[in-house]
Short mmCIF file of C-alpha atoms and ligand atoms in Angstrom, two decimals:
data_model
loop_
_atom_site.label_atom_id
_atom_site.label_comp_id
_atom_site.label_asym_id
_atom_site.label_seq_id
_atom_site.Cartn_x
_atom_site.Cartn_y
_atom_site.Cartn_z
CA UNK X 11 78.75 79.70 105.88
CA UNK X 12 80.28 82.47 103.82
CA UNK X 13 78.78 83.49 100.47
CA UNK X 14 82.17 84.95 99.59
CA UNK X 15 84.34 81.86 99.57
CA UNK X 16 83.90 78.36 100.87
CA UNK X 17 85.04 74.83 100.23
CA UNK X 18 82.80 72.02 101.38
CA UNK X 19 83.98 68.51 102.15
CA UNK X 20 86.69 68.41 99.53
CA UNK X 21 88.22 64.97 98.98
CA UNK X 22 91.21 64.13 96.77
CA UNK X 23 92.20 60.55 96.13
CA UNK X 24 95.27 59.54 94.16
CA UNK X 25 94.78 55.84 93.52
CA UNK X 26 94.70 54.24 96.95
CA UNK X 27 95.96 57.36 98.74
CA UNK X 28 93.48 59.83 100.16
CA UNK X 29 95.59 62.99 100.14
CA UNK X 30 92.77 65.22 101.41
CA UNK X 31 89.76 64.05 103.35
CA UNK X 32 86.63 66.07 104.00
CA UNK X 33 88.28 69.50 103.90
CA UNK X 34 85.97 72.44 104.53
CA UNK X 35 86.72 76.12 104.95
CA UNK X 36 84.71 79.31 104.90
CA UNK X 37 86.31 82.74 104.51
CA UNK X 38 84.97 86.28 104.78
CA UNK X 39 86.39 89.15 102.68
CA UNK X 40 89.68 90.44 104.04
CA UNK X 41 90.47 87.44 106.22
CA UNK X 42 94.01 86.13 106.51
CA UNK X 43 93.95 82.40 107.24
CA UNK X 44 96.82 79.96 107.65
CA UNK X 45 96.93 76.34 106.53
CA UNK X 46 99.61 74.32 108.27
CA UNK X 47 100.58 70.71 108.85
CA UNK X 48 103.51 68.32 108.47
CA UNK X 49 104.99 67.40 105.06
CA UNK X 50 102.57 65.48 102.90
CA UNK X 51 99.54 66.55 104.97
CA UNK X 52 97.63 67.62 101.84
CA UNK X 53 98.02 71.41 101.99
CA UNK X 54 99.18 72.01 98.41
CA UNK X 55 96.56 69.53 97.21
CA UNK X 56 93.89 71.78 98.76
CA UNK X 57 95.25 74.73 96.71
CA UNK X 58 95.33 72.57 93.59
CA UNK X 59 91.66 71.67 94.02
CA UNK X 60 90.55 75.24 94.73
CA UNK X 61 92.37 76.65 91.68
CA UNK X 62 91.28 73.87 89.33
CA UNK X 63 94.81 72.52 88.81
CA UNK X 64 93.39 69.10 89.69
CA UNK X 65 89.80 68.05 89.82
CA UNK X 66 88.51 67.11 93.26
CA UNK X 67 87.29 63.56 93.78
CA UNK X 68 84.29 65.02 95.58
CA UNK X 69 83.17 68.16 97.40
CA UNK X 70 82.37 71.70 96.30
CA UNK X 71 84.06 75.06 95.99
CA UNK X 72 81.76 78.09 96.06
CA UNK X 73 83.10 81.50 95.08
CA UNK X 74 81.05 84.72 95.02
CA UNK X 75 77.86 82.73 95.18
CA UNK X 76 78.71 80.40 92.32
CA UNK X 77 79.91 76.82 92.37
CA UNK X 78 83.27 76.70 90.55
CA UNK X 79 84.31 73.17 91.53
CA UNK X 80 84.95 71.63 88.13
CA UNK X 81 85.73 74.86 86.26
CA UNK X 82 88.93 74.91 84.18
CA UNK X 83 92.06 76.49 85.66
CA UNK X 84 92.02 79.64 83.48
CA UNK X 85 88.34 80.32 84.17
CA UNK X 86 88.89 80.14 87.91
CA UNK X 87 91.89 82.47 87.53
CA UNK X 88 89.81 84.93 85.51
CA UNK X 89 87.20 84.96 88.30
CA UNK X 90 89.79 86.43 90.66
CA UNK X 91 91.55 83.54 92.40
CA UNK X 92 95.36 83.60 92.12
CA UNK X 93 98.12 81.56 93.70
CA UNK X 94 101.85 81.27 94.09
CA UNK X 95 103.74 77.98 93.92
CA UNK X 96 105.73 76.09 96.51
CA UNK X 97 108.31 75.38 93.81
CA UNK X 98 108.79 78.81 92.31
CA UNK X 99 107.53 79.07 88.72
CA UNK X 100 109.07 82.03 86.93
CA UNK X 101 110.36 82.62 83.42
CA UNK X 102 113.95 82.50 84.63
CA UNK X 103 115.44 83.96 81.40
CA UNK X 104 113.06 86.91 81.31
CA UNK X 105 113.57 90.08 83.35
CA UNK X 106 111.60 90.61 86.54
CA UNK X 107 109.58 93.29 84.70
CA UNK X 108 108.74 90.99 81.78
CA UNK X 109 107.64 88.28 84.21
CA UNK X 110 105.04 90.63 85.65
CA UNK X 111 104.04 92.01 82.23
CA UNK X 112 103.39 88.52 80.89
CA UNK X 113 100.94 87.98 83.73
CA UNK X 114 99.12 91.21 82.81
CA UNK X 115 98.85 90.22 79.17
CA UNK X 116 96.26 87.62 80.03
CA UNK X 117 93.99 90.58 80.62
CA UNK X 118 94.88 92.52 77.48
CA UNK X 119 91.99 94.45 76.03
CA UNK X 120 93.49 95.39 72.67
CA UNK X 121 92.79 92.83 69.96
CA UNK X 122 95.04 90.63 67.88
CA UNK X 123 95.26 92.94 64.85
CA UNK X 124 96.11 95.96 66.97
CA UNK X 125 98.95 93.94 68.45
CA UNK X 126 100.05 92.50 65.12
CA UNK X 127 100.51 95.88 63.49
CA UNK X 128 101.58 97.74 66.61
CA UNK X 129 98.59 100.04 66.35
CA UNK X 130 98.14 102.92 68.81
CA UNK X 131 95.53 101.08 70.90
CA UNK X 132 98.03 98.30 71.47
CA UNK X 133 100.93 100.63 72.21
CA UNK X 134 98.82 102.51 74.74
CA UNK X 135 97.87 99.22 76.37
CA UNK X 136 101.52 98.14 76.46
CA UNK X 137 102.52 101.38 78.11
CA UNK X 138 99.78 101.02 80.72
CA UNK X 139 100.82 97.43 81.47
CA UNK X 140 104.44 98.45 81.84
CA UNK X 141 103.54 101.25 84.24
CA UNK X 142 101.33 99.01 86.34
CA UNK X 143 103.97 96.27 86.37
CA UNK X 144 106.61 98.71 87.56
CA UNK X 145 104.23 99.87 90.27
CA UNK X 146 103.76 96.30 91.44
CA UNK X 147 107.52 95.73 91.47
CA UNK X 148 107.87 98.91 93.49
CA UNK X 149 105.25 97.67 95.92
CA UNK X 150 107.18 94.42 96.35
CA UNK X 151 110.50 96.23 96.88
CA UNK X 152 111.84 94.97 93.55
CA UNK X 153 111.83 98.16 91.46
CA UNK X 154 115.63 98.39 91.42
CA UNK X 155 115.81 94.83 90.06
CA UNK X 156 113.21 95.28 87.30
CA UNK X 157 115.71 94.66 84.50
CA UNK X 158 117.47 91.69 86.09
CA UNK X 159 116.77 88.19 84.93
CA UNK X 160 114.32 86.49 87.27
CA UNK X 161 116.56 83.44 87.57
CA UNK X 162 119.45 85.58 88.81
CA UNK X 163 117.48 87.10 91.71
CA UNK X 164 118.13 85.86 95.24
CA UNK X 165 115.60 83.29 96.39
CA UNK X 166 113.65 85.62 98.67
CA UNK X 167 113.23 88.13 95.83
CA UNK X 168 112.01 85.40 93.49
CA UNK X 169 109.29 84.60 96.02
CA UNK X 170 108.29 88.27 96.04
CA UNK X 171 108.28 88.33 92.24
CA UNK X 172 105.89 85.37 92.26
CA UNK X 173 103.52 87.36 94.43
CA UNK X 174 103.79 90.33 92.03
CA UNK X 175 102.86 88.01 89.16
CA UNK X 176 99.86 86.72 91.06
CA UNK X 177 98.75 90.29 91.85
CA UNK X 178 98.97 91.25 88.17
CA UNK X 179 95.93 89.05 87.53
CA UNK X 180 93.95 91.32 89.91
CA UNK X 181 92.78 88.63 92.33
CA UNK X 182 90.39 89.00 95.23
CA UNK X 183 91.42 85.68 96.75
CA UNK X 184 95.16 85.01 96.96
CA UNK X 185 96.59 81.60 97.84
CA UNK X 186 100.24 81.67 98.93
CA UNK X 187 102.07 78.34 99.05
CA UNK X 188 105.02 78.68 101.44
CA UNK X 189 105.81 82.33 100.65
CA UNK X 190 108.59 82.48 103.27
CA UNK X 191 110.35 79.26 102.25
CA UNK X 192 114.06 79.89 101.71
CA UNK X 193 113.91 83.38 103.24
CA UNK X 194 116.19 84.44 106.06
CA UNK X 195 114.65 85.63 109.37
CA UNK X 196 114.92 89.30 108.36
CA UNK X 197 113.21 88.71 105.00
CA UNK X 198 110.54 86.62 106.70
CA UNK X 199 109.82 89.38 109.19
CA UNK X 200 109.53 91.94 106.38
CA UNK X 201 107.17 89.64 104.53
CA UNK X 202 104.72 89.69 107.46
CA UNK X 203 104.37 93.47 107.10
CA UNK X 204 104.25 93.30 103.33
CA UNK X 205 101.47 90.69 103.18
CA UNK X 206 99.37 92.80 105.56
CA UNK X 207 99.95 95.90 103.42
CA UNK X 208 98.99 94.04 100.25
CA UNK X 209 95.85 92.69 101.87
CA UNK X 210 94.76 96.21 102.81
CA UNK X 211 95.84 97.97 99.61
CA UNK X 212 94.35 95.46 97.16
CA UNK X 213 91.40 94.36 99.34
CA UNK X 214 92.63 90.78 99.29
CA UNK X 215 91.47 87.73 101.15
CA UNK X 216 94.45 85.48 101.79
CA UNK X 217 94.86 81.79 102.52
CA UNK X 218 98.47 80.80 103.08
CA UNK X 219 100.47 77.66 103.62
CA UNK X 220 103.67 77.99 105.61
CA UNK X 221 106.02 75.88 107.70
CA UNK X 222 107.61 78.85 109.47
CA UNK X 223 105.52 78.92 112.65
CA UNK X 224 106.65 82.36 113.77
CA UNK X 225 105.50 83.75 110.42
CA UNK X 226 102.12 82.01 110.57
CA UNK X 227 101.45 82.89 114.19
CA UNK X 228 102.33 86.56 113.63
CA UNK X 229 100.36 86.99 110.45
CA UNK X 230 97.25 84.81 110.52
CA UNK X 231 94.06 85.54 112.40
CA UNK X 232 92.89 81.96 112.13
CA UNK X 233 94.69 78.71 111.40
CA UNK X 234 93.66 75.29 110.13
CA UNK X 235 95.85 72.26 110.70
CA UNK X 236 95.99 69.27 108.38
CA UNK X 237 97.57 65.91 109.15
CA UNK X 238 97.44 62.95 106.76
CA UNK X 239 94.64 64.69 104.85
CA UNK X 240 92.48 65.27 107.93
CA UNK X 241 91.72 68.60 109.57
CA UNK X 242 92.88 68.01 113.13
CA UNK X 243 92.52 71.53 114.52
CA UNK X 244 91.26 75.02 113.78
CA UNK X 245 91.53 78.18 115.83
CA UNK X 246 93.43 81.31 116.71
CA UNK X 247 97.25 81.18 116.79
CA UNK X 248 97.16 80.90 120.60
CA UNK X 249 94.68 78.02 120.48
CA UNK X 250 96.69 76.18 117.85
CA UNK X 251 99.99 76.56 119.71
CA UNK X 252 98.50 74.93 122.78
CA UNK X 253 96.52 72.21 121.01
CA UNK X 254 97.80 68.75 122.08
CA UNK X 255 96.74 67.14 118.76
CA UNK X 256 98.79 69.67 116.83
CA UNK X 257 101.83 69.28 119.04
CA UNK X 258 101.57 65.50 118.67
CA UNK X 259 101.30 65.72 114.85
CA UNK X 260 104.40 67.92 114.61
CA UNK X 261 106.44 65.88 117.10
CA UNK X 262 105.45 62.73 115.22
CA UNK X 263 106.58 64.18 111.93
CA UNK X 264 109.92 65.14 113.45
CA UNK X 265 110.57 61.62 114.72
CA UNK X 266 109.76 60.26 111.26
CA UNK X 267 112.13 62.75 109.64
N1 ATP M 327 99.47 64.50 91.63
C1 ATP M 327 99.67 63.62 92.62
N2 ATP M 327 99.64 62.29 92.39
C2 ATP M 327 99.80 61.39 93.39
N3 ATP M 327 100.01 61.73 94.67
C3 ATP M 327 100.04 63.04 94.97
C4 ATP M 327 99.88 64.05 93.97
N4 ATP M 327 99.96 65.28 94.57
C5 ATP M 327 100.18 65.02 95.87
N5 ATP M 327 100.22 63.71 96.11
C6 ATP M 327 100.42 63.07 97.44
O1 ATP M 327 99.40 63.61 98.29
C7 ATP M 327 99.91 63.82 99.59
C8 ATP M 327 99.74 65.27 99.96
O2 ATP M 327 100.63 66.05 99.19
P1 ATP M 327 100.70 67.63 99.29
O3 ATP M 327 101.69 68.07 98.28
O4 ATP M 327 99.34 68.19 99.19
O5 ATP M 327 101.26 67.82 100.77
P2 ATP M 327 101.70 69.16 101.50
O6 ATP M 327 100.93 69.23 102.77
O7 ATP M 327 101.64 70.31 100.59
O8 ATP M 327 103.22 68.82 101.88
P3 ATP M 327 104.54 69.74 101.90
O9 ATP M 327 104.50 70.49 103.20
O10 ATP M 327 105.66 68.78 101.86
O11 ATP M 327 104.49 70.63 100.71
C9 ATP M 327 101.36 63.34 99.58
O12 ATP M 327 101.39 62.02 100.05
C10 ATP M 327 101.72 63.43 98.11
O13 ATP M 327 102.72 62.51 97.78
MG1 MG M 328 103.00 71.58 99.76
#
């Protein structure tokens, strides 16, 4: 069991529905793990429990040696766990740059009065945040779109902007919820390389949900499969691709759809 990050026997019940049952995972620093499964399998619910967006019915989340299970959302974020959302959440009327800068402001060191009166400490801080935000946009291939409204960006770029916003909080654990959704094959391919680069550059550990199997199989070193809230398989991409339970779960979901 990892002392870095682990979830133990997480359960989430919504009324009579058990959305997630007995979910456990252990991750070492730098790992890139995939979480897959048919629609409604409970994947996003796992992210919601880890980040404190909802409070788990039972189970534990341990992060850097400390149990964070029932900690509030913002405390968990400040401890270095960030996420992106399946349904993109950006300030659509703000520029791409401002979207990233807003994320940085949660970490502002200058105090209220400095900000209020535009004192030098605050202006210095603002300048630093702007520079770092532009660097992040550059990293994500969005520098040339910094002054465009987020809502006007093509879908694939909005997904990248979400990642930039998550990175602005300086996470060590990054949870990506369907980062390739809505991207074309070319964009998806580029995202594989980009996620690897980000992992190395920012020393990230990454858990990601994705329906695009090519993307998951290319990128992830290890994959967990959920179906109706249960973990039905875990292994390397090759093991998962040949697992009869997994094939059955996906075929079943296609017949339902
Ligand atoms: N806040 C909630 N209240 C009630 N039911 C919920 C809530 N959130 C999720 N659920 C239900 O829990 C189950 C798992 O949902 P979840 O969003 O985690 O699935 P998912 O694996 O992320 O699916 P998808 O691939 O479609 O995003 C679904 O049946 C969903 O309707
Ligand atoms: Mg989901």
